[in-house]
Amino acid sequence: MTYSQQVKNELCHGKFSCENCQKAFVYGMLLTSRGVSNKSFTVNTENKLVADFLAENIIDLTGSIVTVQHPDFREKNKRPIYTVSLENTNDIENILKLYDKKAVLDKTSINWSMIRNICCQNSFLRGTYLSCGAMSNPEKEYHLEFCLSNESVCDDILDLLYNVDLDFRKATRGKNFIAYVKESQQIEDTLTYLGAIRSSMELMNLKIVKEIRNTANRRTNCETANIEKTVNAAVTQIRKIEYLLETKGLDFLPIELQEAAKLRLNNPDASLSELCELSPQKISRSGFNHRIKKLCTISDELRNEK
Ligand SMILES: [Zn+2]
């Protein structure tokens, strides 16, 4: 199941706040889906729970006989589509009568008298999201949208969302108008507002896991860089000391430099601090660093003399 389906499944549960909320919810779904006219009533959806939930609510509101047609799963290449339909013209008349008929049939504006209460506006948007909303898998991308065929309905939905501090943006895709958000926080807030609390929490958790993973990666990168630096420095030091010993021999050096040179050559992987630990007199880091530098300087001078 996709994340988008999961959100929709969650939105098919939960009660309505007031008597009119149920009506507002169905209104949201009918206004933004195709296939509803004076004579025919078919609403298509890819989600079984959405189809069942719409049917239940229509039956509850009107007592109509509602059919939910399941997709033919033998057609593997086709997207599964569930169809909610009313076949009896009286039943169609009854559902349209529930609303100002025009409000459902005219899909170019929202009838505000249907959604005066704040709670009903919420139910309306929940219905709208079930019919034309979608979101991306948050593991890959943060994106939640409503896809509308009419621009002024899209603008009205943007206003409704803006009224509850959800700052959606508008775009076009083909002939459609898209109200969308791309910030994870806004998506969390939208899911919570619509009533998908569990999905919202899941998104929050996912974000925390992502952040931890990023921090861990950054730290590993940083450690790798430090190790590289240590190794590069060691390689240079070893090359210089080897040159020095080849040219002048170990005895050429005072005893403390001989010890430092041997330690460095015998432990090519060790960092400076580790070499100090290994030194018999437990010499300080700066003291040891000084000796290594001295060895490198002598080697450089010998090379320059040549
Ligand atoms: Zn209400």
GROMACS .gro file of C-alpha atoms and ligand atoms in nm:
model
  307
    1MET     CA    1   0.000   0.000   0.000
    2THR     CA    2   0.131   0.342  -0.091
    3TYR     CA    3   0.167   0.614   0.172
    4SER     CA    4  -0.101   0.813  -0.010
    5GLN     CA    5  -0.346   0.520   0.015
    6GLN     CA    6  -0.264   0.477   0.382
    7VAL     CA    7  -0.353   0.842   0.451
    8LYS     CA    8  -0.682   0.800   0.264
    9ASN     CA    9  -0.765   0.482   0.454
   10GLU     CA   10  -0.710   0.669   0.778
   11LEU     CA   11  -0.939   0.952   0.664
   12CYS     CA   12  -1.220   0.698   0.609
   13HIS     CA   13  -1.255   0.658   0.985
   14GLY     CA   14  -1.368   0.894   1.256
   15LYS     CA   15  -1.695   1.067   1.330
   16PHE     CA   16  -1.827   1.401   1.206
   17SER     CA   17  -1.845   1.698   1.443
   18CYS     CA   18  -2.191   1.835   1.363
   19GLU     CA   19  -2.503   1.730   1.172
   20ASN     CA   20  -2.405   1.924   0.864
   21CYS     CA   21  -2.045   1.792   0.858
   22GLN     CA   22  -2.146   1.466   0.691
   23LYS     CA   23  -2.324   1.663   0.418
   24ALA     CA   24  -2.023   1.891   0.377
   25PHE     CA   25  -1.795   1.588   0.351
   26VAL     CA   26  -2.001   1.428   0.070
   27TYR     CA   27  -2.025   1.770  -0.095
   28GLY     CA   28  -1.644   1.793  -0.101
   29MET     CA   29  -1.622   1.456  -0.271
   30LEU     CA   30  -1.895   1.522  -0.528
   31LEU     CA   31  -1.782   1.873  -0.617
   32THR     CA   32  -1.432   1.757  -0.704
   33SER     CA   33  -1.506   1.429  -0.882
   34ARG     CA   34  -1.635   1.376  -1.230
   35GLY     CA   35  -1.934   1.170  -1.329
   36VAL     CA   36  -2.218   1.338  -1.140
   37SER     CA   37  -2.493   1.496  -1.351
   38ASN     CA   38  -2.873   1.531  -1.354
   39LYS     CA   39  -2.911   1.188  -1.503
   40SER     CA   40  -2.613   0.983  -1.396
   41PHE     CA   41  -2.411   0.935  -1.083
   42THR     CA   42  -2.078   0.753  -1.086
   43VAL     CA   43  -1.779   0.838  -0.871
   44ASN     CA   44  -1.452   0.657  -0.939
   45THR     CA   45  -1.172   0.598  -0.691
   46GLU     CA   46  -0.866   0.373  -0.668
   47ASN     CA   47  -0.925   0.317  -0.299
   48LYS     CA   48  -1.173   0.055  -0.175
   49LEU     CA   49  -1.225   0.214   0.166
   50VAL     CA   50  -1.294   0.551   0.004
   51ALA     CA   51  -1.560   0.394  -0.219
   52ASP     CA   52  -1.723   0.214   0.076
   53PHE     CA   53  -1.709   0.522   0.298
   54LEU     CA   54  -1.871   0.746   0.035
   55ALA     CA   55  -2.142   0.484  -0.026
   56GLU     CA   56  -2.211   0.451   0.348
   57ASN     CA   57  -2.249   0.825   0.391
   58ILE     CA   58  -2.481   0.862   0.090
   59ILE     CA   59  -2.698   0.578   0.223
   60ASP     CA   60  -2.698   0.743   0.565
   61LEU     CA   61  -2.798   1.082   0.425
   62THR     CA   62  -3.057   0.975   0.166
   63GLY     CA   63  -3.150   0.610   0.214
   64SER     CA   64  -3.067   0.555  -0.153
   65ILE     CA   65  -2.957   0.226  -0.300
   66VAL     CA   66  -2.587   0.267  -0.372
   67THR     CA   67  -2.374   0.023  -0.571
   68VAL     CA   68  -1.999  -0.017  -0.526
   69GLN     CA   69  -1.849  -0.190  -0.823
   70HIS     CA   70  -1.513  -0.360  -0.774
   71PRO     CA   71  -1.242  -0.357  -1.039
   72ASP     CA   72  -1.165  -0.659  -1.252
   73PHE     CA   73  -0.835  -0.769  -1.102
   74ARG     CA   74  -0.770  -1.003  -1.397
   75GLU     CA   75  -0.676  -0.695  -1.599
   76LYS     CA   76  -0.332  -0.665  -1.444
   77ASN     CA   77  -0.213  -0.372  -1.651
   78LYS     CA   78  -0.504  -0.150  -1.555
   79ARG     CA   79  -0.522   0.056  -1.237
   80PRO     CA   80  -0.790  -0.087  -1.012
   81ILE     CA   81  -1.091   0.147  -1.009
   82TYR     CA   82  -1.383   0.122  -0.769
   83THR     CA   83  -1.706   0.284  -0.885
   84VAL     CA   84  -1.975   0.421  -0.656
   85SER     CA   85  -2.299   0.466  -0.847
   86LEU     CA   86  -2.667   0.547  -0.809
   87GLU     CA   87  -2.881   0.390  -1.079
   88ASN     CA   88  -3.230   0.505  -0.985
   89THR     CA   89  -3.311   0.858  -1.111
   90ASN     CA   90  -3.514   0.928  -0.795
   91ASP     CA   91  -3.207   0.845  -0.586
   92ILE     CA   92  -2.997   1.082  -0.795
   93GLU     CA   93  -3.265   1.348  -0.751
   94ASN     CA   94  -3.260   1.289  -0.373
   95ILE     CA   95  -2.889   1.337  -0.329
   96LEU     CA   96  -2.888   1.648  -0.548
   97LYS     CA   97  -3.181   1.786  -0.349
   98LEU     CA   98  -2.976   1.760  -0.033
   99TYR     CA   99  -2.766   2.039  -0.175
  100ASP     CA  100  -2.861   2.332  -0.381
  101LYS     CA  101  -2.868   2.123  -0.700
  102LYS     CA  102  -2.646   2.372  -0.876
  103ALA     CA  103  -2.387   2.346  -0.603
  104VAL     CA  104  -2.303   1.988  -0.699
  105LEU     CA  105  -2.357   2.014  -1.073
  106ASP     CA  106  -2.182   2.344  -1.127
  107LYS     CA  107  -1.821   2.257  -1.059
  108THR     CA  108  -1.688   2.608  -1.105
  109SER     CA  109  -1.730   2.745  -0.752
  110ILE     CA  110  -1.786   2.642  -0.394
  111ASN     CA  111  -2.131   2.704  -0.245
  112TRP     CA  112  -2.026   2.864   0.083
  113SER     CA  113  -2.368   2.826   0.242
  114MET     CA  114  -2.293   2.452   0.261
  115ILE     CA  115  -1.983   2.503   0.471
  116ARG     CA  116  -2.047   2.796   0.706
  117ASN     CA  117  -1.912   2.628   1.021
  118ILE     CA  118  -1.542   2.580   1.075
  119CYS     CA  119  -1.602   2.209   1.146
  120CYS     CA  120  -1.794   2.172   0.819
  121GLN     CA  121  -1.512   2.338   0.624
  122ASN     CA  122  -1.281   2.078   0.774
  123SER     CA  123  -1.515   1.793   0.669
  124PHE     CA  124  -1.548   1.946   0.323
  125LEU     CA  125  -1.169   1.951   0.277
  126ARG     CA  126  -1.145   1.594   0.407
  127GLY     CA  127  -1.392   1.489   0.134
  128THR     CA  128  -1.206   1.695  -0.124
  129TYR     CA  129  -0.876   1.532  -0.030
  130LEU     CA  130  -1.025   1.181  -0.059
  131SER     CA  131  -1.147   1.259  -0.408
  132CYS     CA  132  -0.862   1.463  -0.555
  133GLY     CA  133  -0.576   1.464  -0.303
  134ALA     CA  134  -0.247   1.276  -0.312
  135MET     CA  135   0.088   1.272  -0.143
  136SER     CA  136   0.431   1.136  -0.232
  137ASN     CA  137   0.618   0.877  -0.037
  138PRO     CA  138   0.792   1.095   0.226
  139GLU     CA  139   1.099   0.869   0.218
  140LYS     CA  140   1.159   1.004  -0.131
  141GLU     CA  141   0.997   1.346  -0.147
  142TYR     CA  142   0.781   1.582   0.057
  143HIS     CA  143   0.477   1.667  -0.153
  144LEU     CA  144   0.102   1.683  -0.082
  145GLU     CA  145  -0.154   1.814  -0.328
  146PHE     CA  146  -0.514   1.868  -0.428
  147CYS     CA  147  -0.565   1.837  -0.806
  148LEU     CA  148  -0.862   2.041  -0.934
  149SER     CA  149  -1.008   2.078  -1.280
  150ASN     CA  150  -1.139   2.429  -1.207
  151GLU     CA  151  -0.922   2.726  -1.118
  152SER     CA  152  -1.169   2.915  -0.902
  153VAL     CA  153  -1.243   2.601  -0.697
  154CYS     CA  154  -0.866   2.564  -0.660
  155ASP     CA  155  -0.845   2.927  -0.537
  156ASP     CA  156  -1.129   2.871  -0.291
  157ILE     CA  157  -0.956   2.563  -0.154
  158LEU     CA  158  -0.632   2.761  -0.121
  159ASP     CA  159  -0.829   3.019   0.082
  160LEU     CA  160  -0.987   2.757   0.306
  161LEU     CA  161  -0.646   2.607   0.374
  162TYR     CA  162  -0.492   2.950   0.430
  163ASN     CA  163  -0.761   3.025   0.690
  164VAL     CA  164  -0.625   2.740   0.902
  165ASP     CA  165  -0.261   2.848   0.855
  166LEU     CA  166  -0.186   2.600   0.578
  167ASP     CA  167   0.007   2.795   0.321
  168PHE     CA  168  -0.042   2.599  -0.003
  169ARG     CA  169   0.091   2.714  -0.339
  170LYS     CA  170  -0.074   2.697  -0.678
  171ALA     CA  171   0.055   2.541  -1.000
  172THR     CA  172  -0.088   2.401  -1.322
  173ARG     CA  173  -0.039   2.054  -1.466
  174GLY     CA  174  -0.190   2.005  -1.810
  175LYS     CA  175  -0.549   2.125  -1.781
  176ASN     CA  176  -0.552   2.087  -1.402
  177PHE     CA  177  -0.485   2.329  -1.117
  178ILE     CA  178  -0.277   2.202  -0.830
  179ALA     CA  179  -0.281   2.329  -0.471
  180TYR     CA  180   0.034   2.187  -0.313
  181VAL     CA  181   0.283   2.204  -0.024
  182LYS     CA  182   0.639   2.074  -0.012
  183GLU     CA  183   0.751   2.148   0.345
  184SER     CA  184   0.742   1.849   0.579
  185GLN     CA  185   0.603   2.061   0.863
  186GLN     CA  186   0.315   2.188   0.647
  187ILE     CA  187   0.238   1.833   0.533
  188GLU     CA  188   0.232   1.714   0.895
  189ASP     CA  189  -0.003   2.001   0.985
  190THR     CA  190  -0.229   1.929   0.687
  191LEU     CA  191  -0.255   1.560   0.775
  192THR     CA  192  -0.336   1.650   1.136
  193TYR     CA  193  -0.594   1.907   1.025
  194LEU     CA  194  -0.764   1.658   0.791
  195GLY     CA  195  -0.771   1.397   1.069
  196ALA     CA  196  -0.491   1.161   0.963
  197ILE     CA  197  -0.320   1.187   1.303
  198ARG     CA  198  -0.142   0.853   1.282
  199SER     CA  199   0.008   0.929   0.940
  200SER     CA  200   0.115   1.271   1.065
  201MET     CA  201   0.295   1.114   1.364
  202GLU     CA  202   0.457   0.859   1.134
  203LEU     CA  203   0.584   1.140   0.913
  204MET     CA  204   0.728   1.315   1.220
  205ASN     CA  205   0.910   0.996   1.326
  206LEU     CA  206   1.041   0.944   0.977
  207LYS     CA  207   1.180   1.297   0.975
  208ILE     CA  208   1.362   1.237   1.305
  209VAL     CA  209   1.512   0.911   1.175
  210LYS     CA  210   1.623   1.093   0.858
  211GLU     CA  211   1.789   1.368   1.062
  212ILE     CA  212   1.972   1.119   1.283
  213ARG     CA  213   2.091   0.932   0.975
  214ASN     CA  214   2.215   1.255   0.817
  215THR     CA  215   2.402   1.358   1.131
  216ALA     CA  216   2.561   1.013   1.151
  217ASN     CA  217   2.667   1.035   0.785
  218ARG     CA  218   2.813   1.380   0.837
  219ARG     CA  219   3.008   1.256   1.137
  220THR     CA  220   3.141   0.953   0.945
  221ASN     CA  221   3.247   1.179   0.658
  222CYS     CA  222   3.426   1.405   0.903
  223GLU     CA  223   3.602   1.110   1.070
  224THR     CA  224   3.704   0.971   0.732
  225ALA     CA  225   3.851   1.309   0.639
  226ASN     CA  226   4.050   1.319   0.963
  227ILE     CA  227   4.183   0.968   0.909
  228GLU     CA  228   4.286   1.061   0.556
  229LYS     CA  229   4.470   1.364   0.686
  230THR     CA  230   4.656   1.152   0.943
  231VAL     CA  231   4.747   0.889   0.682
  232ASN     CA  232   4.865   1.149   0.429
  233ALA     CA  233   5.084   1.318   0.691
  234ALA     CA  234   5.228   0.983   0.797
  235VAL     CA  235   5.312   0.884   0.440
  236THR     CA  236   5.503   1.211   0.386
  237GLN     CA  237   5.690   1.176   0.714
  238ILE     CA  238   5.787   0.816   0.642
  239ARG     CA  239   5.914   0.901   0.292
  240LYS     CA  240   6.134   1.179   0.433
  241ILE     CA  241   6.269   0.971   0.718
  242GLU     CA  242   6.349   0.684   0.481
  243TYR     CA  243   6.541   0.923   0.255
  244LEU     CA  244   6.729   1.058   0.553
  245LEU     CA  245   6.828   0.709   0.673
  246GLU     CA  246   6.925   0.595   0.323
  247THR     CA  247   7.147   0.900   0.280
  248LYS     CA  248   7.306   0.930   0.624
  249GLY     CA  249   7.221   0.617   0.823
  250LEU     CA  250   7.058   0.593   1.166
  251ASP     CA  251   7.377   0.666   1.361
  252PHE     CA  252   7.400   1.009   1.205
  253LEU     CA  253   7.112   1.115   1.433
  254PRO     CA  254   7.111   1.194   1.806
  255ILE     CA  255   6.954   0.915   2.010
  256GLU     CA  256   6.615   1.083   2.070
  257LEU     CA  257   6.570   1.140   1.695
  258GLN     CA  258   6.673   0.779   1.624
  259GLU     CA  259   6.394   0.662   1.856
  260ALA     CA  260   6.139   0.891   1.696
  261ALA     CA  261   6.241   0.776   1.346
  262LYS     CA  262   6.214   0.407   1.442
  263LEU     CA  263   5.873   0.457   1.602
  264ARG     CA  264   5.743   0.637   1.294
  265LEU     CA  265   5.875   0.375   1.050
  266ASN     CA  266   5.758   0.079   1.256
  267ASN     CA  267   5.403   0.213   1.299
  268PRO     CA  268   5.300   0.364   0.967
  269ASP     CA  269   4.928   0.360   1.054
  270ALA     CA  270   4.957   0.527   1.394
  271SER     CA  271   4.855   0.886   1.458
  272LEU     CA  272   5.090   1.123   1.638
  273SER     CA  273   4.910   1.068   1.970
  274GLU     CA  274   4.934   0.692   1.929
  275LEU     CA  275   5.309   0.717   1.862
  276CYS     CA  276   5.353   0.916   2.186
  277GLU     CA  277   5.177   0.634   2.372
  278LEU     CA  278   5.418   0.384   2.216
  279SER     CA  279   5.732   0.582   2.297
  280PRO     CA  280   5.926   0.433   2.594
  281GLN     CA  281   5.954   0.767   2.778
  282LYS     CA  282   5.588   0.858   2.716
  283ILE     CA  283   5.697   1.180   2.554
  284SER     CA  284   5.441   1.464   2.515
  285ARG     CA  285   5.256   1.508   2.187
  286SER     CA  286   5.417   1.844   2.115
  287GLY     CA  287   5.761   1.707   2.205
  288PHE     CA  288   5.718   1.413   1.968
  289ASN     CA  289   5.577   1.638   1.695
  290HIS     CA  290   5.886   1.856   1.732
  291ARG     CA  291   6.116   1.554   1.680
  292ILE     CA  292   5.928   1.434   1.372
  293LYS     CA  293   5.942   1.787   1.227
  294LYS     CA  294   6.314   1.801   1.297
  295LEU     CA  295   6.364   1.471   1.110
  296CYS     CA  296   6.165   1.606   0.813
  297THR     CA  297   6.368   1.929   0.809
  298ILE     CA  298   6.699   1.743   0.806
  299SER     CA  299   6.574   1.524   0.524
  300ASP     CA  300   6.459   1.828   0.323
  301GLU     CA  301   6.798   1.998   0.373
  302LEU     CA  302   6.981   1.688   0.255
  303ARG     CA  303   6.765   1.675  -0.054
  304ASN     CA  304   6.827   2.043  -0.124
  305GLU     CA  305   7.202   2.002  -0.087
  306LYS     CA  306   7.199   1.746  -0.362
  307ZN      ZN  307  -1.986   2.080   1.099
   0.00000   0.00000   0.00000
